[in-house]
Amino acid sequence: MISQEFDFEAPSALPEALALLARHGDDATLLSGGMSLMPMTTLGLVQPGMIISLNHIAELDYVREDGNELRIGALTRHADVAADPLIGAHAALLAEAASLIGDVQVRNRGTIGGSIAHADPAANYLPAMLALGARLRLQSEAGERSVEAKDFVKGIMTTAIETGEMLTEIAIPKLAAGTGCSYQRLVRVEGNFAIVIAAAITEPGRKAARVGLGNVAPGPVLVDVSGHLGNGLDDAALAAIGDAAFDAAAEAASDLAGDANYRREMARVFARRAVQSATDAADAG
Amino acid sequence: MKKSIEVTVNGKSQSVEVDTRMVLADMLRENLRLTGTHIGCGTGSCGACTVMLDGRTVKSCSVLAADADGRSVQTVEGLSTSAVSLHPVQEAMVENQGLQCGYCTPGMVLSAVELLNKNPDPTEDEIRHGIAGNLCRCTGYHFVVTSIQAAAKSMKEGA
Ligand SMILES: Cc1cc2nc3c(=O)[nH]c(=O)nc-3n(C[C@H](O)[C@H](O)[C@H](O)COP(=O)(O)OP(=O)(O)OC[C@H]3O[C@@H](n4cnc5c(N)ncnc54)[C@H](O)[C@@H]3O)c2cc1C
Ligand code: FES
Ligand code: FES
């Protein structure tokens, strides 16, 4: 039982939810899977005046194809992201990120929208979102806008979402055939948040490559390593990719799982590993 | 704030008046007296409170009771009709000493049932991944894994 009183609404349609959000502003807190919000509320770390549950809005739970993009509803559960055939075929990096979140129960309930909106520096999706070039759709009663994943996180657990807005959809450009991807996490115990994440994509013919890094800065970091691919992926190229990741991790923080320097060194190792295994995957076809 | 919800629990549809501050585990234990669902950490980490919500395992300490409106919940009590006709997973836990104090067991059993529903013939590694969300302070997991292997075998033979 949560000790703090709050009002509770569970609208069954999006316009209703947006109207509630417009009416209650900062007093309202959205509830998706609750896998972050519920523990924080139980512990008293957040004290919502009103909780608006999105769990009864079936229209927010979908994965569909739209031309060259995949569109994913914010309420899609991690387990469904991990198992979805469209995501598996066109954005396997995302399926991998989802399959490595927490445990079975967390994946059954937690949602992609909730995780992205929560913007935990160690969360799984954001580095993949950057590497994939995702766009996030924010809706409010007044209208909507679209934000590039790379412009979304403003600081630790702080995002571009304004009062009255809700994340409703994630749009991801489909990966072309021949693209390599690899999702690498440094983690001590299964089910824990990662110490460092590297999500790599290499474009067909190795024309370009980029790595999304997680938990090495207040928000995810995108490193373009295309310039290092010129002579194939030899030792010098891998060393340069590692250096680029190390430099990009300059804002790494220290905590019980590892100090800032350790994180930077691990960013180096995991970025290298991710690009190598992405190219291997592309070569294996 | 009070709210009246309609929820199907172990196949029986009922209306329950809940405080909106209640989590699903509170409602099951306090309103419905289904005390097989345990609360360990209360914050989503241990899995003792695992139940099925619309056929999938969730941590009922981290779902608001009011949010279960219109849903279907299955608890460990719904797995068997009496102590002499246990679910094969429960039977195997008893036979293979898959429990000691029993605190984690209802959640562990439901995670095992979910795993075997999706994957009737899991490898040891798949079993360990399947119960990764359920902490056990007693067994060291070994006999839990053996129990689930035994349950898989007996369910296959029974099918
Ligand atoms: C034991 C455990 C292990 C975990 N391990 C990992 C892990 O390894 N990797 C990982 O990435 N995550 C992990 N998580 C977190 C998990 O992925 C959560 O599901 C996720 O962070 C939040 O998603 P949710 O749907 O549960 O959101 P909620 O908890 O419901 O909401 C989170 C926040 O986002 C806001 N919000 C929710 N939906 C929206 C929306 N549509 N628009 C705007 N704001 C919204 C809420 O108001 C709240 O502030 C773990 C959680 C647990 C309990
Ligand atoms: S009591 Fe729910 S996860 Fe521990
Ligand atoms: S048997 Fe005691 S916690 Fe598992």
Coordinates of C-alpha atoms and ligand atoms in Angstrom, one line a residue:
Chain A
M1 CA 0.0 0.0 0.0
I2 CA 1.3 3.4 -1.0
S3 CA 1.1 5.9 1.9
Q4 CA 0.6 9.0 -0.1
E5 CA -3.0 9.8 -1.3
F6 CA -3.4 10.5 -5.1
D7 CA -6.2 10.7 -7.6
F8 CA -6.4 7.9 -10.2
E9 CA -7.7 8.0 -13.7
A10 CA -7.6 5.2 -16.3
P11 CA -8.9 6.6 -19.6
S12 CA -9.6 4.1 -22.4
A13 CA -8.9 6.5 -25.3
L14 CA -5.9 8.8 -26.1
P15 CA -7.9 12.1 -26.5
E16 CA -9.3 11.6 -23.0
A17 CA -5.8 11.0 -21.6
L18 CA -4.5 14.1 -23.3
A19 CA -7.4 16.2 -22.0
L20 CA -6.7 15.0 -18.4
L21 CA -3.1 15.8 -18.9
A22 CA -4.0 19.3 -20.2
R23 CA -6.3 19.9 -17.2
H24 CA -4.0 18.7 -14.5
G25 CA -0.6 19.8 -15.8
D26 CA 2.4 19.1 -13.5
D27 CA 0.1 17.5 -10.9
A28 CA -0.5 14.6 -13.2
T29 CA 1.9 11.7 -13.6
L30 CA 1.5 9.2 -16.4
L31 CA 1.6 5.5 -15.6
S32 CA 2.6 3.0 -18.2
G33 CA 4.2 -0.3 -17.1
G34 CA 4.9 1.1 -13.6
M35 CA 8.2 -0.8 -13.5
S36 CA 10.0 2.5 -12.6
L37 CA 7.1 4.6 -11.3
M38 CA 5.6 2.2 -8.9
P39 CA 8.7 1.3 -6.9
M40 CA 9.5 5.1 -6.7
T41 CA 6.0 5.9 -5.6
T42 CA 6.0 3.1 -3.0
L43 CA 9.3 4.3 -1.6
G44 CA 8.0 7.9 -1.5
L45 CA 10.6 9.1 -3.9
V46 CA 7.9 10.6 -6.1
Q47 CA 4.6 11.8 -4.8
P48 CA 2.1 12.2 -7.7
G49 CA -1.0 14.2 -7.1
M50 CA -2.8 12.3 -9.8
I51 CA -1.9 9.1 -11.7
I52 CA -3.2 8.7 -15.2
S53 CA -2.9 5.1 -16.2
L54 CA -2.3 4.5 -20.0
N55 CA -2.7 0.8 -19.6
H56 CA -6.3 0.8 -20.9
I57 CA -5.5 2.7 -24.1
A58 CA -5.3 -0.2 -26.5
E59 CA -4.6 2.2 -29.4
L60 CA -1.2 2.9 -28.0
D61 CA 0.0 -0.7 -28.2
Y62 CA 1.0 -1.6 -31.8
V63 CA 3.9 -2.2 -34.1
R64 CA 3.3 -1.4 -37.8
E65 CA 5.0 -0.7 -41.0
D66 CA 4.7 2.6 -42.7
G67 CA 6.7 2.9 -45.9
N68 CA 10.4 2.9 -44.9
E69 CA 9.6 3.2 -41.2
L70 CA 8.4 1.1 -38.3
R71 CA 6.0 2.8 -36.0
I72 CA 5.8 1.5 -32.4
G73 CA 3.1 2.6 -30.0
A74 CA 4.4 3.9 -26.7
L75 CA 2.5 1.3 -24.7
T76 CA 4.1 -1.7 -26.4
R77 CA 5.6 -4.0 -23.7
H78 CA 9.2 -4.9 -23.7
A79 CA 8.4 -8.6 -24.3
D80 CA 6.4 -7.7 -27.4
V81 CA 9.2 -5.4 -28.7
A82 CA 11.6 -8.4 -28.2
A83 CA 9.3 -10.9 -30.0
D84 CA 7.7 -8.8 -32.8
P85 CA 8.5 -10.1 -36.3
L86 CA 8.5 -6.7 -37.9
I87 CA 11.0 -5.4 -35.4
G88 CA 13.1 -8.6 -35.7
A89 CA 13.2 -8.2 -39.5
H90 CA 13.8 -4.4 -39.7
A91 CA 15.3 -3.2 -36.4
A92 CA 16.8 -6.2 -34.8
L93 CA 19.0 -4.0 -32.6
L94 CA 15.9 -2.8 -30.8
A95 CA 14.6 -6.4 -30.3
E96 CA 17.9 -7.2 -28.7
A97 CA 17.8 -4.1 -26.5
A98 CA 14.3 -5.1 -25.3
S99 CA 15.2 -8.8 -24.7
L100 CA 18.0 -7.8 -22.3
I101 CA 15.9 -5.6 -20.0
G102 CA 15.5 -6.8 -16.4
D103 CA 13.7 -10.1 -16.1
V104 CA 10.6 -11.8 -17.6
Q105 CA 8.1 -10.1 -15.4
V106 CA 9.6 -6.6 -16.0
R107 CA 9.5 -7.3 -19.8
N108 CA 5.9 -8.5 -19.6
R109 CA 4.8 -5.2 -18.0
G110 CA 7.3 -2.4 -18.7
T111 CA 6.8 -0.4 -21.9
I112 CA 9.0 1.1 -24.5
G113 CA 7.4 4.5 -24.1
G114 CA 7.8 4.5 -20.3
S115 CA 11.4 3.5 -20.5
I116 CA 12.3 6.2 -23.0
A117 CA 10.3 8.9 -21.1
H118 CA 12.0 7.8 -17.9
A119 CA 15.4 8.3 -19.5
D120 CA 17.5 6.5 -17.0
P121 CA 21.1 6.9 -18.1
A122 CA 21.6 3.1 -17.8
A123 CA 18.4 2.2 -19.7
N124 CA 18.6 -0.2 -22.6
Y125 CA 16.6 1.5 -25.4
L126 CA 18.2 5.0 -25.7
P127 CA 21.6 4.0 -27.1
A128 CA 19.8 1.8 -29.7
M129 CA 17.4 4.7 -30.5
L130 CA 20.4 7.0 -31.3
A131 CA 22.1 4.4 -33.4
L132 CA 18.9 3.7 -35.3
G133 CA 18.0 7.4 -35.8
A134 CA 14.6 7.1 -34.1
R135 CA 12.1 9.9 -33.9
L136 CA 9.8 10.3 -31.0
R137 CA 6.2 11.6 -31.4
L138 CA 5.0 13.9 -28.6
Q139 CA 1.3 14.7 -28.4
S140 CA -0.6 17.1 -26.3
E141 CA -4.2 18.3 -26.4
A142 CA -2.9 21.4 -28.4
G143 CA -1.1 19.4 -31.0
E144 CA 1.9 17.3 -31.7
R145 CA 5.6 17.4 -32.6
S146 CA 8.4 15.1 -33.4
V147 CA 11.8 15.0 -31.7
E148 CA 14.9 13.3 -32.9
A149 CA 16.1 10.7 -30.4
K150 CA 19.5 12.5 -30.3
D151 CA 17.8 15.7 -29.1
F152 CA 15.4 14.1 -26.6
V153 CA 17.4 13.7 -23.4
K154 CA 18.3 16.9 -21.7
G155 CA 20.0 15.6 -18.6
I156 CA 19.7 12.8 -16.1
M157 CA 16.1 11.6 -16.3
T158 CA 15.2 14.9 -18.0
T159 CA 13.7 15.0 -21.5
A160 CA 12.2 17.2 -24.1
I161 CA 8.7 16.3 -23.0
E162 CA 6.9 19.4 -21.8
T163 CA 4.1 19.7 -19.3
G164 CA 0.9 18.4 -21.0
E165 CA 2.8 16.3 -23.5
M166 CA 2.9 12.5 -23.8
L167 CA 5.2 10.3 -25.8
T168 CA 2.9 8.3 -28.0
E169 CA 5.0 6.7 -30.8
I170 CA 8.5 5.8 -31.7
A171 CA 9.3 5.9 -35.5
I172 CA 12.3 3.9 -36.6
P173 CA 13.8 3.9 -40.2
K174 CA 14.0 0.3 -41.4
L175 CA 17.5 -1.0 -41.6
A176 CA 18.6 -1.8 -45.2
A177 CA 19.6 -5.3 -46.1
G178 CA 23.3 -5.9 -45.4
T179 CA 23.3 -3.6 -42.3
G180 CA 25.1 -5.0 -39.4
C181 CA 24.1 -4.4 -35.8
S182 CA 25.3 -5.5 -32.4
Y183 CA 24.1 -4.7 -28.9
Q184 CA 26.6 -5.1 -26.1
R185 CA 26.1 -4.6 -22.4
L186 CA 28.6 -4.8 -19.5
V187 CA 26.6 -6.1 -16.7
R188 CA 27.5 -8.1 -13.6
V189 CA 24.3 -9.9 -12.8
E190 CA 21.4 -10.7 -15.1
G191 CA 18.5 -8.4 -14.5
N192 CA 20.6 -5.5 -13.4
F193 CA 21.0 -2.3 -15.2
A194 CA 24.1 -2.2 -17.4
I195 CA 27.3 -0.5 -16.3
V196 CA 28.1 0.4 -19.9
I197 CA 26.1 -0.1 -23.2
A198 CA 27.3 0.0 -26.8
A199 CA 24.8 -0.4 -29.6
A200 CA 26.5 -0.4 -33.1
I201 CA 25.2 -0.2 -36.6
T202 CA 27.4 -0.6 -39.7
E203 CA 25.8 0.4 -43.0
P204 CA 25.8 -1.9 -46.0
G205 CA 29.3 -2.0 -47.7
R206 CA 30.7 -0.5 -44.4
K207 CA 30.0 2.9 -45.8
A208 CA 29.3 4.3 -42.4
A209 CA 29.1 3.2 -38.8
R210 CA 27.9 4.6 -35.6
V211 CA 27.7 3.6 -31.9
G212 CA 25.2 4.6 -29.3
L213 CA 26.7 4.6 -25.9
G214 CA 24.7 4.3 -22.7
N215 CA 25.5 5.0 -19.0
V216 CA 28.7 7.0 -19.8
A217 CA 27.0 10.5 -19.6
P218 CA 23.8 11.9 -18.2
G219 CA 22.1 10.9 -21.5
P220 CA 22.9 8.5 -24.3
V221 CA 25.8 9.5 -26.6
L222 CA 26.1 8.9 -30.4
V223 CA 29.6 8.4 -31.8
D224 CA 30.0 8.5 -35.6
V225 CA 32.9 6.2 -36.4
S226 CA 32.5 6.2 -40.2
G227 CA 35.8 8.0 -40.7
H228 CA 37.7 5.0 -39.2
L229 CA 36.4 2.4 -41.6
G230 CA 38.5 3.4 -44.6
N231 CA 41.0 0.6 -44.6
G232 CA 38.7 -2.1 -43.4
L233 CA 38.3 -3.0 -39.8
D234 CA 42.0 -3.6 -39.0
D235 CA 43.6 -3.1 -35.6
A236 CA 44.3 0.6 -36.2
A237 CA 40.6 1.2 -37.1
L238 CA 39.4 -0.6 -34.0
A239 CA 41.8 1.3 -31.8
A240 CA 40.6 4.6 -33.3
I241 CA 37.0 3.6 -32.7
G242 CA 37.8 2.7 -29.1
D243 CA 39.5 6.1 -28.7
A244 CA 36.5 7.9 -30.1
A245 CA 34.2 6.1 -27.6
F246 CA 36.6 6.9 -24.7
D247 CA 36.6 10.6 -25.7
A248 CA 32.8 10.6 -26.0
A249 CA 32.5 9.2 -22.5
A250 CA 34.2 12.2 -20.9
E251 CA 31.2 13.0 -18.8
A252 CA 31.0 9.4 -17.3
A253 CA 30.0 9.4 -13.6
S254 CA 31.3 7.2 -10.8
D255 CA 29.0 5.0 -8.7
L256 CA 29.2 1.7 -6.9
A257 CA 29.3 -0.3 -10.1
G258 CA 32.4 1.5 -11.4
D259 CA 34.2 4.8 -11.3
A260 CA 34.3 7.3 -14.2
N261 CA 37.6 6.1 -15.6
Y262 CA 36.6 2.5 -15.6
R263 CA 33.4 3.4 -17.4
R264 CA 35.4 5.3 -20.0
E265 CA 37.8 2.3 -20.5
M266 CA 34.8 0.0 -20.8
A267 CA 33.2 2.3 -23.3
R268 CA 36.3 1.9 -25.4
V269 CA 36.2 -1.9 -25.1
F270 CA 32.5 -2.3 -25.7
A271 CA 32.3 0.2 -28.6
R272 CA 35.1 -1.8 -30.3
R273 CA 33.5 -5.1 -29.6
A274 CA 30.1 -3.8 -30.9
V275 CA 31.4 -2.5 -34.2
Q276 CA 33.5 -5.7 -34.7
S277 CA 30.5 -7.9 -34.1
A278 CA 28.2 -5.7 -36.2
T279 CA 30.5 -6.1 -39.1
D280 CA 30.9 -9.8 -38.5
A281 CA 27.1 -10.1 -38.4
A282 CA 26.8 -8.2 -41.7
D283 CA 29.5 -10.4 -43.3
A284 CA 27.8 -13.5 -42.2
G285 CA 24.7 -12.1 -44.0
Chain B
M1 CA -9.8 7.4 -2.9
K2 CA -12.0 4.4 -3.3
K3 CA -12.8 2.7 -6.6
S4 CA -14.9 -0.2 -7.5
I5 CA -13.3 -2.6 -10.0
E6 CA -14.4 -5.7 -11.9
V7 CA -11.7 -8.3 -12.0
T8 CA -11.6 -12.0 -12.8
V9 CA -9.5 -13.8 -10.2
N10 CA -8.7 -17.5 -10.8
G11 CA -11.5 -17.7 -13.2
K12 CA -14.1 -16.1 -11.0
S13 CA -15.3 -12.6 -11.9
Q14 CA -16.0 -10.3 -9.0
S15 CA -16.3 -6.7 -8.1
V16 CA -14.0 -5.4 -5.5
E17 CA -13.8 -2.1 -3.8
V18 CA -10.2 -1.0 -3.6
D19 CA -8.3 2.0 -2.2
T20 CA -6.5 3.5 -5.3
R21 CA -3.2 3.4 -3.2
M22 CA -3.4 -0.4 -3.1
V23 CA -1.2 -2.5 -5.2
L24 CA -2.5 -5.7 -6.8
A25 CA -0.8 -7.8 -4.2
D26 CA -2.5 -5.9 -1.4
M27 CA -5.9 -6.4 -3.0
L28 CA -5.3 -10.2 -3.4
R29 CA -4.1 -10.6 0.1
E30 CA -6.3 -8.3 2.0
N31 CA -9.6 -8.0 0.1
L32 CA -9.6 -11.5 -1.3
R33 CA -7.6 -13.3 1.4
L34 CA -5.5 -15.0 -1.3
T35 CA -2.3 -15.0 0.9
G36 CA -0.3 -17.3 -1.4
T37 CA 0.9 -14.1 -3.2
H38 CA 3.7 -12.9 -1.0
I39 CA 5.3 -9.5 -0.7
G40 CA 9.1 -9.5 -0.3
C41 CA 10.7 -6.2 -1.4
G42 CA 7.5 -4.4 -2.4
T43 CA 9.6 -2.6 -5.1
G44 CA 9.8 -4.8 -8.1
S45 CA 13.0 -6.6 -7.4
C46 CA 12.4 -10.0 -5.8
G47 CA 9.5 -11.7 -7.6
A48 CA 7.8 -13.1 -4.5
C49 CA 4.6 -11.3 -5.6
T50 CA 4.5 -12.8 -9.1
V51 CA 1.0 -13.4 -10.5
M52 CA -0.4 -13.8 -14.0
L53 CA -2.2 -10.7 -15.4
D54 CA -4.0 -11.5 -18.6
G55 CA -1.9 -14.7 -18.9
R56 CA 1.5 -13.1 -18.3
T57 CA 3.6 -13.0 -15.2
V58 CA 3.9 -9.6 -13.5
K59 CA 5.1 -8.3 -10.2
S60 CA 1.9 -7.6 -8.4
C61 CA 3.6 -5.2 -5.9
S62 CA 4.2 -2.9 -8.9
V63 CA 0.7 -2.9 -10.5
L64 CA -2.0 -0.7 -9.0
A65 CA -5.0 -2.7 -7.9
A66 CA -7.2 -0.2 -9.6
D67 CA -5.4 -0.8 -12.9
A68 CA -6.5 -4.5 -12.8
D69 CA -10.0 -3.3 -13.6
G70 CA -11.4 -5.5 -16.4
R71 CA -8.4 -7.8 -16.3
S72 CA -7.9 -11.4 -15.4
V73 CA -5.6 -12.5 -12.6
Q74 CA -4.3 -15.9 -11.8
T75 CA -2.6 -16.6 -8.5
V76 CA -0.9 -19.7 -7.1
E77 CA -4.2 -20.6 -5.5
G78 CA -5.7 -21.0 -9.0
L79 CA -3.2 -23.6 -10.1
S80 CA -4.6 -26.5 -8.2
T81 CA -7.9 -27.4 -6.6
S82 CA -6.6 -29.1 -3.5
A83 CA -3.4 -30.2 -1.7
V84 CA -3.8 -33.7 -3.3
S85 CA -4.2 -32.5 -6.8
L86 CA -1.3 -30.2 -7.4
H87 CA -0.1 -28.6 -10.6
P88 CA 2.8 -30.6 -12.1
V89 CA 5.2 -27.7 -11.3
Q90 CA 4.0 -27.7 -7.7
E91 CA 4.2 -31.5 -7.5
A92 CA 7.8 -31.4 -8.9
M93 CA 8.8 -28.7 -6.3
V94 CA 7.6 -31.0 -3.5
E95 CA 9.3 -34.1 -5.0
N96 CA 12.6 -32.5 -5.7
Q97 CA 12.8 -30.2 -2.7
G98 CA 12.6 -27.1 -4.8
L99 CA 11.8 -25.1 -1.7
Q100 CA 12.9 -24.6 1.8
C101 CA 11.2 -21.7 3.6
G102 CA 8.7 -21.4 0.8
Y103 CA 8.6 -17.6 0.7
C104 CA 9.6 -17.3 -2.9
T105 CA 7.8 -20.4 -4.0
P106 CA 4.4 -19.2 -5.2
G107 CA 6.2 -16.6 -7.4
M108 CA 8.7 -19.2 -8.5
V109 CA 6.0 -21.6 -9.4
L110 CA 4.1 -19.1 -11.6
S111 CA 7.3 -18.1 -13.4
A112 CA 8.0 -21.8 -14.1
V113 CA 4.4 -22.2 -15.4
E114 CA 4.8 -19.2 -17.7
L115 CA 8.2 -20.6 -18.9
L116 CA 6.8 -24.1 -19.6
N117 CA 3.7 -22.7 -21.3
K118 CA 5.9 -20.9 -23.8
N119 CA 8.7 -23.4 -23.9
P120 CA 7.7 -26.9 -22.9
D121 CA 11.2 -28.3 -23.3
P122 CA 13.6 -25.7 -21.9
T123 CA 17.4 -26.1 -21.5
E124 CA 18.9 -25.5 -18.0
D125 CA 20.1 -22.1 -19.3
E126 CA 16.6 -21.2 -20.4
I127 CA 15.2 -22.2 -17.1
R128 CA 17.7 -20.0 -15.2
H129 CA 16.8 -17.0 -17.5
G130 CA 13.1 -17.8 -17.0
I131 CA 13.3 -17.5 -13.2
A132 CA 15.8 -14.6 -13.2
G133 CA 13.1 -12.3 -11.8
N134 CA 12.5 -14.5 -8.7
L135 CA 15.0 -14.3 -5.9
C136 CA 15.4 -17.2 -3.5
R137 CA 17.3 -16.8 -0.3
C138 CA 17.3 -20.5 0.7
T139 CA 17.8 -23.1 -2.1
G140 CA 20.7 -21.7 -4.1
Y141 CA 18.3 -22.3 -7.1
H142 CA 19.8 -25.7 -7.9
F143 CA 16.8 -27.8 -6.8
V144 CA 14.5 -25.2 -8.2
V145 CA 16.0 -25.8 -11.6
T146 CA 15.9 -29.6 -11.1
S147 CA 12.2 -29.3 -10.1
I148 CA 11.4 -27.3 -13.3
Q149 CA 13.2 -29.9 -15.4
A150 CA 11.2 -32.7 -13.7
A151 CA 8.0 -30.7 -14.2
A152 CA 8.8 -30.3 -17.9
K153 CA 9.3 -34.0 -18.2
S154 CA 6.1 -35.0 -16.4
M155 CA 4.0 -32.4 -18.3
K156 CA 5.3 -33.8 -21.6
E157 CA 4.6 -37.4 -20.5
G158 CA 1.1 -36.3 -19.3
A159 CA 0.3 -34.5 -22.5
Ligands
LIG1 C1 13.9 -5.3 -11.5 C2 14.0 -4.3 -12.6 C3 15.1 -4.4 -13.5 C4 15.1 -3.5 -14.6 N1 16.2 -3.6 -15.4 C5 16.3 -2.8 -16.5 C6 17.3 -2.9 -17.4 O1 18.2 -3.7 -17.3 N2 17.3 -2.0 -18.5 C7 16.4 -1.1 -18.6 O2 16.4 -0.3 -19.6 N3 15.4 -1.0 -17.8 C8 15.3 -1.8 -16.7 N4 14.3 -1.6 -15.8 C9 13.3 -0.5 -16.0 C10 12.1 -0.9 -16.9 O3 12.6 -1.1 -18.2 C11 10.9 0.0 -16.9 O4 9.9 -0.7 -17.5 C12 11.1 1.3 -17.6 O5 12.2 2.0 -17.1 C13 9.9 2.2 -17.4 O6 8.9 1.8 -18.3 P1 7.4 1.6 -17.7 O7 6.5 1.4 -18.8 O8 7.4 0.6 -16.7 O9 7.1 3.1 -17.2 P2 6.6 3.7 -15.8 O10 7.3 3.1 -14.7 O11 5.1 3.6 -15.8 O12 6.9 5.2 -16.0 C14 8.2 5.7 -16.0 C15 8.2 7.2 -16.1 O13 7.9 7.6 -17.4 C16 6.7 8.4 -17.4 N5 5.9 8.0 -18.6 C17 5.4 6.7 -18.7 N6 4.8 6.6 -19.9 C18 4.9 7.8 -20.5 C19 4.5 8.4 -21.8 N7 3.9 7.6 -22.7 N8 4.8 9.7 -22.1 C20 5.5 10.4 -21.2 N9 5.9 10.0 -20.0 C21 5.6 8.7 -19.7 C22 6.1 8.2 -16.1 O14 5.3 9.3 -15.7 C23 7.3 7.9 -15.2 O15 7.8 9.1 -14.8 C24 14.2 -2.5 -14.7 C25 13.1 -2.4 -13.8 C26 13.0 -3.3 -12.8 C27 11.9 -3.2 -11.8
FES2 S1 7.4 -8.0 -3.6 FE1 7.1 -7.6 -5.7 S2 9.0 -7.9 -6.6 FE2 9.4 -8.1 -4.5
FES3 S1 12.7 -21.2 -0.4 FE1 13.1 -19.6 1.0 S2 13.3 -17.9 -0.3 FE2 13.1 -19.5 -1.7

